[in-house]
Coordinates of N, CA and C in Angstrom, one line a residue:
M1 N 165.5 116.7 88.7 CA 164.5 117.5 89.5 C 164.8 118.7 89.7
K2 N 165.7 119.4 89.6 CA 165.9 120.9 90.0 C 165.6 121.4 88.6
K3 N 165.7 121.2 87.4 CA 165.0 121.6 86.1 C 164.1 121.8 86.1
R4 N 163.3 120.4 86.6 CA 161.6 120.4 86.8 C 161.2 121.9 87.3
G5 N 161.6 121.9 88.6 CA 161.2 122.6 90.2 C 161.5 123.8 89.0
L6 N 162.6 124.6 88.8 CA 162.8 125.8 87.3 C 162.3 125.8 86.1
I7 N 161.7 125.0 85.6 CA 161.3 124.6 84.6 C 159.7 125.4 85.3
V8 N 159.0 124.4 85.5 CA 157.5 125.3 86.4 C 157.6 126.7 86.6
I9 N 158.8 126.9 87.8 CA 158.8 128.4 87.7 C 158.5 129.6 86.6
I10 N 159.3 129.1 86.3 CA 159.6 129.6 84.5 C 158.6 129.9 83.9
M11 N 157.6 128.5 84.2 CA 156.7 128.7 82.5 C 155.0 129.6 83.9
A12 N 155.5 129.1 85.3 CA 154.1 130.1 85.9 C 154.6 131.5 86.3
S13 N 156.0 131.5 86.0 CA 156.5 133.8 86.0 C 156.0 134.0 85.0
L14 N 156.3 133.6 83.5 CA 156.1 134.0 82.1 C 153.9 134.4 81.9
T15 N 153.8 132.5 82.6 CA 152.2 133.0 82.6 C 151.7 134.5 83.7
L16 N 152.0 134.8 84.2 CA 151.4 135.8 85.2 C 151.7 136.9 84.2
S17 N 153.2 137.1 84.5 CA 153.7 138.1 84.0 C 152.4 139.0 82.5
G18 N 152.9 137.9 81.5 CA 151.3 138.5 80.5 C 150.2 138.2 80.9
C19 N 149.8 138.6 82.0 CA 148.0 138.6 82.4 C 147.8 140.3 82.8
D20 N 146.9 140.5 81.8 CA 146.6 141.7 82.2 C 145.9 142.4 83.6
R21 N 146.4 142.9 84.6 CA 146.2 143.1 85.8 C 144.9 144.1 86.3
D22 N 144.9 144.9 85.3 CA 144.2 145.7 84.6 C 142.3 145.2 85.0
R23 N 142.4 144.7 84.0 CA 141.1 143.3 83.6 C 141.0 141.4 84.2
P24 N 139.9 141.6 85.3 CA 140.3 140.4 85.6 C 139.4 139.1 84.2
I25 N 139.8 138.0 84.5 CA 139.5 137.1 83.6 C 137.7 137.1 83.7
G26 N 137.3 136.7 82.8 CA 136.2 136.6 82.2 C 135.5 137.9 82.1
P27 N 134.1 138.4 81.6 CA 133.0 139.2 81.2 C 133.4 140.4 82.6
K28 N 134.0 141.4 81.6 CA 133.7 142.9 82.5 C 132.2 143.3 82.5
G29 N 131.9 143.0 81.5 CA 130.4 143.5 81.2 C 129.1 143.0 81.9
D30 N 129.3 143.5 83.0 CA 128.6 143.8 83.8 C 126.5 143.7 83.9
P31 N 125.5 143.2 83.5 CA 124.5 143.5 83.2 C 123.5 144.7 84.9
L32 N 124.4 143.3 85.9 CA 123.6 144.3 86.9 C 124.5 145.1 86.9
G33 N 125.5 146.0 87.0 CA 125.9 147.4 87.1 C 127.1 146.5 88.7
N34 N 127.3 145.9 88.7 CA 128.1 144.9 89.8 C 127.0 145.2 90.8
T35 N 126.2 145.2 91.6 CA 125.2 145.0 92.8 C 124.3 143.7 92.4
T36 N 123.4 143.7 93.0 CA 122.6 143.1 92.9 C 121.5 142.8 92.2
E37 N 120.8 144.0 91.7 CA 119.6 143.9 90.5 C 120.6 145.7 89.3
G38 N 119.9 145.1 88.9 CA 120.7 146.2 87.6 C 118.8 146.3 86.7
H39 N 119.1 148.2 86.6 CA 118.4 148.6 86.4 C 118.3 149.7 84.9
W40 N 118.2 149.1 83.7 CA 118.4 149.4 82.6 C 116.4 150.5 82.1
R41 N 116.7 152.1 80.8 CA 115.8 152.0 80.6 C 116.2 152.6 79.2
L42 N 115.0 151.7 78.4 CA 115.1 151.7 77.0 C 115.6 153.2 76.4
T43 N 116.3 153.1 75.4 CA 116.4 154.4 75.0 C 116.8 155.1 74.0
S44 N 117.0 154.2 73.4 CA 116.7 153.8 71.3 C 116.5 153.0 70.8
L45 N 115.8 152.5 69.8 CA 115.6 151.1 69.5 C 115.8 151.5 67.9
Y46 N 116.3 150.3 67.2 CA 116.7 150.6 65.7 C 116.3 149.2 65.2
K47 N 115.8 149.0 63.9 CA 115.2 147.8 63.5 C 116.4 148.2 61.7
K48 N 116.6 146.8 61.7 CA 118.1 146.5 60.5 C 118.3 148.3 60.3
A49 N 119.3 148.4 61.4 CA 120.1 149.8 61.0 C 119.4 151.1 61.3
D50 N 118.2 151.2 60.9 CA 117.4 152.5 61.1 C 116.3 153.2 62.5
Q51 N 116.6 154.4 63.0 CA 116.7 154.7 64.4 C 115.0 154.7 64.1
V52 N 114.3 154.4 65.1 CA 112.8 154.3 65.2 C 112.1 154.8 66.6
N53 N 110.6 155.4 66.6 CA 110.9 155.5 68.0 C 110.6 154.8 68.8
V54 N 111.1 155.2 70.1 CA 111.2 153.8 71.4 C 109.5 153.6 71.7
T55 N 108.5 154.2 71.2 CA 107.3 153.7 72.0 C 106.8 152.8 71.3
E56 N 107.6 152.1 69.9 CA 107.3 151.0 68.5 C 107.2 149.5 70.0
A57 N 108.4 149.9 70.8 CA 109.0 148.3 72.1 C 108.7 148.7 73.0
D58 N 107.3 149.5 73.4 CA 106.7 150.1 75.0 C 106.6 149.1 75.9
S59 N 106.4 148.0 75.4 CA 106.5 146.9 76.1 C 108.1 146.6 77.5
L60 N 108.8 147.1 75.9 CA 110.3 147.2 77.0 C 111.3 148.0 77.3
A61 N 110.5 149.0 77.9 CA 110.6 150.4 77.7 C 111.6 150.1 79.4
F62 N 111.6 149.0 80.3 CA 112.6 149.9 81.4 C 112.9 148.1 81.7
L63 N 114.1 147.3 81.9 CA 114.6 146.1 82.0 C 115.1 146.3 83.1
K64 N 114.8 145.0 83.8 CA 116.0 145.2 85.9 C 115.9 143.7 85.7
M65 N 117.1 143.6 85.8 CA 118.0 142.4 85.6 C 118.2 142.0 87.3
S66 N 118.1 140.5 87.5 CA 118.9 140.1 88.2 C 119.3 138.6 88.0
V67 N 120.3 138.3 88.7 CA 121.5 136.5 88.7 C 121.3 135.9 90.3
Y68 N 120.9 134.3 89.9 CA 120.5 133.1 90.1 C 121.2 131.9 89.9
T69 N 122.1 131.2 91.1 CA 122.7 129.8 90.6 C 121.0 129.3 90.3
K70 N 121.1 128.4 89.0 CA 120.2 127.8 89.1 C 121.4 126.4 88.5
F71 N 120.8 124.9 89.2 CA 121.4 123.5 89.2 C 120.4 122.8 88.0
D72 N 119.3 122.8 87.9 CA 118.8 122.7 87.4 C 118.0 122.3 85.9
S73 N 118.8 123.2 85.3 CA 118.7 123.5 84.1 C 118.1 122.7 83.1
A74 N 117.1 122.4 82.1 CA 117.4 121.5 80.7 C 118.4 121.3 80.3
Y75 N 119.2 122.5 79.9 CA 120.0 122.6 78.7 C 121.3 122.9 79.1
M76 N 121.0 123.6 80.3 CA 122.9 123.8 80.8 C 122.7 123.6 82.6
T77 N 124.1 123.5 82.9 CA 124.5 123.2 84.7 C 124.7 123.2 85.2
N78 N 124.9 124.2 86.3 CA 126.0 125.1 87.4 C 126.4 126.4 86.6
N79 N 125.3 127.0 86.4 CA 125.7 127.8 85.4 C 125.5 129.3 86.2
P80 N 125.8 130.2 85.9 CA 124.6 131.1 87.0 C 123.6 131.4 85.9
H81 N 122.5 132.2 86.6 CA 121.6 132.4 85.0 C 120.9 133.9 85.2
Y82 N 120.7 134.5 84.3 CA 120.3 136.1 84.6 C 118.7 136.2 84.3
I83 N 118.0 137.1 85.1 CA 117.0 137.3 84.6 C 116.0 138.6 84.3
F84 N 115.9 138.7 82.8 CA 115.8 140.0 82.6 C 114.0 140.4 82.7
A85 N 114.2 141.2 82.5 CA 112.8 141.3 83.5 C 112.1 141.9 82.9
F86 N 111.4 142.1 81.2 CA 110.9 143.7 80.8 C 109.4 144.1 81.6
S87 N 109.1 145.5 81.1 CA 108.3 146.2 81.5 C 107.8 147.2 81.2
S88 N 106.4 147.9 81.4 CA 106.2 148.9 80.3 C 106.1 150.2 81.2
P89 N 106.5 151.3 80.2 CA 106.7 152.7 81.1 C 105.4 152.3 82.3
N90 N 105.1 152.2 82.7 CA 103.7 151.8 83.4 C 103.7 151.2 84.3
F91 N 104.0 150.0 83.7 CA 105.0 148.6 84.9 C 103.9 147.3 84.5
T92 N 102.7 147.5 84.3 CA 101.7 146.8 84.4 C 101.8 145.7 83.2
D93 N 102.4 145.7 82.3 CA 103.2 144.8 81.6 C 104.1 143.9 81.7
T94 N 104.8 142.5 82.0 CA 105.7 142.6 82.5 C 106.3 141.1 82.0
T95 N 107.2 141.5 81.0 CA 108.4 140.2 79.7 C 109.8 139.6 80.9
I96 N 109.5 138.3 80.9 CA 110.6 137.7 82.1 C 111.6 136.3 81.3
I97 N 112.4 136.8 81.1 CA 113.5 135.6 79.9 C 115.0 134.9 80.9
D98 N 114.6 134.1 80.8 CA 115.7 133.6 82.5 C 116.7 133.2 81.3
A99 N 118.1 133.5 80.9 CA 119.0 132.8 80.2 C 120.4 132.8 81.2
I100 N 121.2 132.2 80.1 CA 122.5 131.5 80.8 C 123.6 133.1 79.7
P101 N 125.0 133.3 80.3 CA 125.9 133.7 79.6 C 126.7 132.7 78.5
W102 N 126.3 133.1 77.7 CA 127.0 131.8 76.7 C 129.0 132.5 76.2
S103 N 128.8 133.1 75.3 CA 129.9 133.1 75.5 C 130.3 134.9 74.9
Y104 N 131.5 135.1 75.0 CA 132.0 136.7 75.0 C 133.1 136.8 74.4
S105 N 133.3 138.4 73.9 CA 134.7 138.9 73.3 C 134.6 139.8 74.0
T106 N 136.0 140.8 73.5 CA 136.3 142.0 73.8 C 137.1 143.0 73.2
N107 N 136.5 144.5 72.4 CA 137.9 145.1 72.1 C 139.3 145.2 72.9
P108 N 140.5 144.9 71.6 CA 141.7 145.4 72.2 C 141.4 146.5 73.3
E109 N 140.8 147.5 73.5 CA 140.8 148.9 73.4 C 139.8 148.7 75.2
K110 N 139.4 147.6 75.6 CA 138.7 147.7 76.2 C 137.9 148.2 76.7
T111 N 136.9 149.2 75.2 CA 135.9 149.6 75.6 C 134.3 149.5 75.4
R112 N 134.5 147.9 74.3 CA 133.0 147.3 74.3 C 133.8 146.0 74.6
E113 N 132.2 145.1 75.1 CA 132.4 144.2 75.3 C 131.1 142.9 74.5
V114 N 131.1 142.2 73.6 CA 129.8 140.9 73.7 C 129.8 140.3 73.9
Q115 N 128.7 140.0 74.3 CA 128.6 138.4 75.3 C 127.4 138.1 74.1
Y116 N 126.9 136.9 74.4 CA 125.7 136.5 74.0 C 124.8 134.9 74.8
Y117 N 124.0 135.3 74.8 CA 123.0 134.6 76.3 C 122.1 133.6 75.7
R118 N 121.9 132.6 76.6 CA 120.8 131.7 75.4 C 119.6 130.9 76.6
I119 N 118.2 131.1 75.6 CA 117.6 130.4 76.4 C 117.3 129.1 76.2
S120 N 117.4 128.7 75.2 CA 117.6 127.4 75.3 C 118.8 127.1 74.4
K121 N 119.0 125.4 73.7 CA 119.6 125.2 72.8 C 119.9 125.7 71.8
T122 N 118.7 126.4 71.6 CA 118.4 126.8 69.8 C 117.8 128.3 70.3
K123 N 117.6 129.1 71.2 CA 118.0 130.0 71.3 C 118.6 131.5 72.0
G124 N 118.5 132.6 71.7 CA 119.5 133.0 72.6 C 119.5 135.2 71.9
F125 N 120.3 135.9 72.6 CA 120.3 137.0 72.1 C 121.6 137.5 72.7
Q126 N 121.7 139.0 71.8 CA 123.2 139.4 71.9 C 122.6 140.4 72.8
I127 N 124.3 140.6 74.1 CA 124.5 142.3 74.6 C 125.7 142.9 74.3
R128 N 125.7 144.0 73.7 CA 126.6 144.9 73.8 C 127.5 145.7 74.7
F129 N 128.1 145.4 75.4 CA 127.9 146.8 76.6 C 129.5 147.9 76.1
Y130 N 129.4 149.0 76.4 CA 130.2 150.3 76.4 C 130.9 150.4 77.4
F131 N 131.7 151.0 77.7 CA 133.3 151.5 78.6 C 133.3 152.4 78.8
I132 N 133.9 153.0 79.4 CA 134.5 154.6 79.1 C 136.1 153.8 79.4
E133 N 137.0 153.6 79.2 CA 138.2 153.2 79.0 C 138.7 153.3 80.6
N134 N 139.3 151.8 80.8 CA 139.7 151.3 82.5 C 139.0 152.2 83.9
K135 N 137.4 152.3 83.6 CA 135.8 152.5 84.0 C 135.5 150.7 83.9
P136 N 134.9 150.0 85.1 CA 134.7 149.1 86.0 C 133.3 149.0 84.6
L137 N 132.3 150.4 85.4 CA 130.9 149.5 84.6 C 130.6 150.3 83.2
S138 N 129.4 149.9 82.9 CA 129.5 150.3 81.1 C 128.0 151.1 81.5
Y139 N 127.8 152.2 80.7 CA 127.0 153.7 80.5 C 126.1 153.7 79.4
Q140 N 126.2 152.1 78.8 CA 125.4 151.8 78.0 C 125.6 150.1 77.0
M141 N 124.0 149.3 77.2 CA 124.0 148.4 76.6 C 122.9 148.2 75.9
D142 N 123.1 147.2 74.4 CA 122.3 146.7 73.5 C 122.6 145.7 73.0
L143 N 120.5 145.2 73.3 CA 120.6 144.0 73.3 C 119.6 143.4 72.2
S144 N 119.9 142.1 71.2 CA 119.1 142.3 69.9 C 117.8 141.3 70.4
N145 N 117.6 141.4 69.0 CA 116.6 140.9 69.2 C 117.0 139.0 69.6
I146 N 115.7 138.4 69.8 CA 115.9 136.7 70.0 C 116.1 136.4 68.7
M147 N 117.6 135.1 69.1 CA 117.8 134.4 67.6 C 117.0 133.3 67.6
E148 N 116.7 133.0 66.3 CA 116.7 130.9 66.4 C 117.9 130.7 65.9
S149 N 118.9 130.7 67.2 CA 120.2 130.2 67.4 C 120.9 130.2 68.3
G150 N 122.0 128.7 68.2 CA 122.7 128.9 70.2 C 123.7 129.6 69.9
E151 N 123.8 130.3 68.3 CA 125.4 131.2 68.6 C 124.5 132.4 68.0
Y152 N 125.8 133.2 67.9 CA 124.9 134.8 67.1 C 125.3 134.2 65.8
R153 N 124.0 134.8 65.0 CA 124.2 135.0 64.3 C 123.6 136.3 63.5
E154 N 124.7 137.2 62.3 CA 124.7 138.6 61.9 C 123.6 138.7 61.2
D155 N 123.1 137.8 60.1 CA 122.0 137.8 59.3 C 120.7 137.6 60.1
L156 N 120.6 137.0 61.6 CA 119.0 137.2 62.3 C 118.6 138.5 63.6
D157 N 120.4 139.6 63.0 CA 120.5 140.4 64.3 C 119.9 141.9 63.5
T158 N 118.6 142.0 63.6 CA 117.9 142.7 63.1 C 117.2 143.9 64.1
V159 N 117.0 143.9 65.3 CA 116.3 144.7 66.3 C 117.4 144.9 67.1
R160 N 117.9 145.4 67.3 CA 119.1 147.0 68.5 C 117.8 147.5 69.7
Y161 N 118.0 147.2 71.2 CA 117.4 147.1 71.8 C 117.6 148.9 72.6
V162 N 118.6 149.5 72.8 CA 119.7 150.3 73.5 C 119.3 150.6 74.6
Y163 N 119.9 150.4 75.8 CA 120.4 150.6 77.9 C 120.8 151.6 77.5
T164 N 120.1 152.8 79.1 CA 121.1 153.3 79.9 C 121.3 152.8 80.9
P165 N 121.9 152.1 82.1 CA 121.4 152.5 83.6 C 120.4 154.1 83.8
T166 N 120.1 153.3 85.1 CA 119.0 154.1 85.7 C 118.4 154.5 87.2
E167 N 117.8 155.1 87.9 CA 117.6 154.2 89.4 C 116.6 152.8 89.2
K168 N 116.2 153.0 91.1 CA 116.0 152.0 91.0 C 114.2 152.2 90.5
F169 N 113.4 151.5 89.9 CA 112.0 151.8 89.8 C 110.7 151.1 90.4

């Protein structure tokens, strides 16, 4: 009995000592900027790695994001849902997308994190968050085009929308 208790204590201490205390478990990239709403402005646009004028995506000039918990999704339950509200520069045209975070990964330096959001079982998009090392908030976010895939596929990633944080609008 004492051996079992000792083994449990050793296993727990090894597990805890191996944890990264500077980084909580789960995604660090917060599209909301650690607030209740995230406000982003489109600053660059790339099509197949070539930079093009951002006016080609005028209807996506501003992005306001919010999160809510929705339990009646047809394809996923008990997950937070993010509302992506894209607006034109004069705020007359708005497109709204409801998506859930599906997967994420980070680089060893913890300066970039990649998240895949699902709109449905067969559609989604990728977000890349960029950080200054040891800072909790991202200074840039890249969104891919919407892909006809439940998981990220590089061959379908043809457009990058580059957003930076902005004041509320």
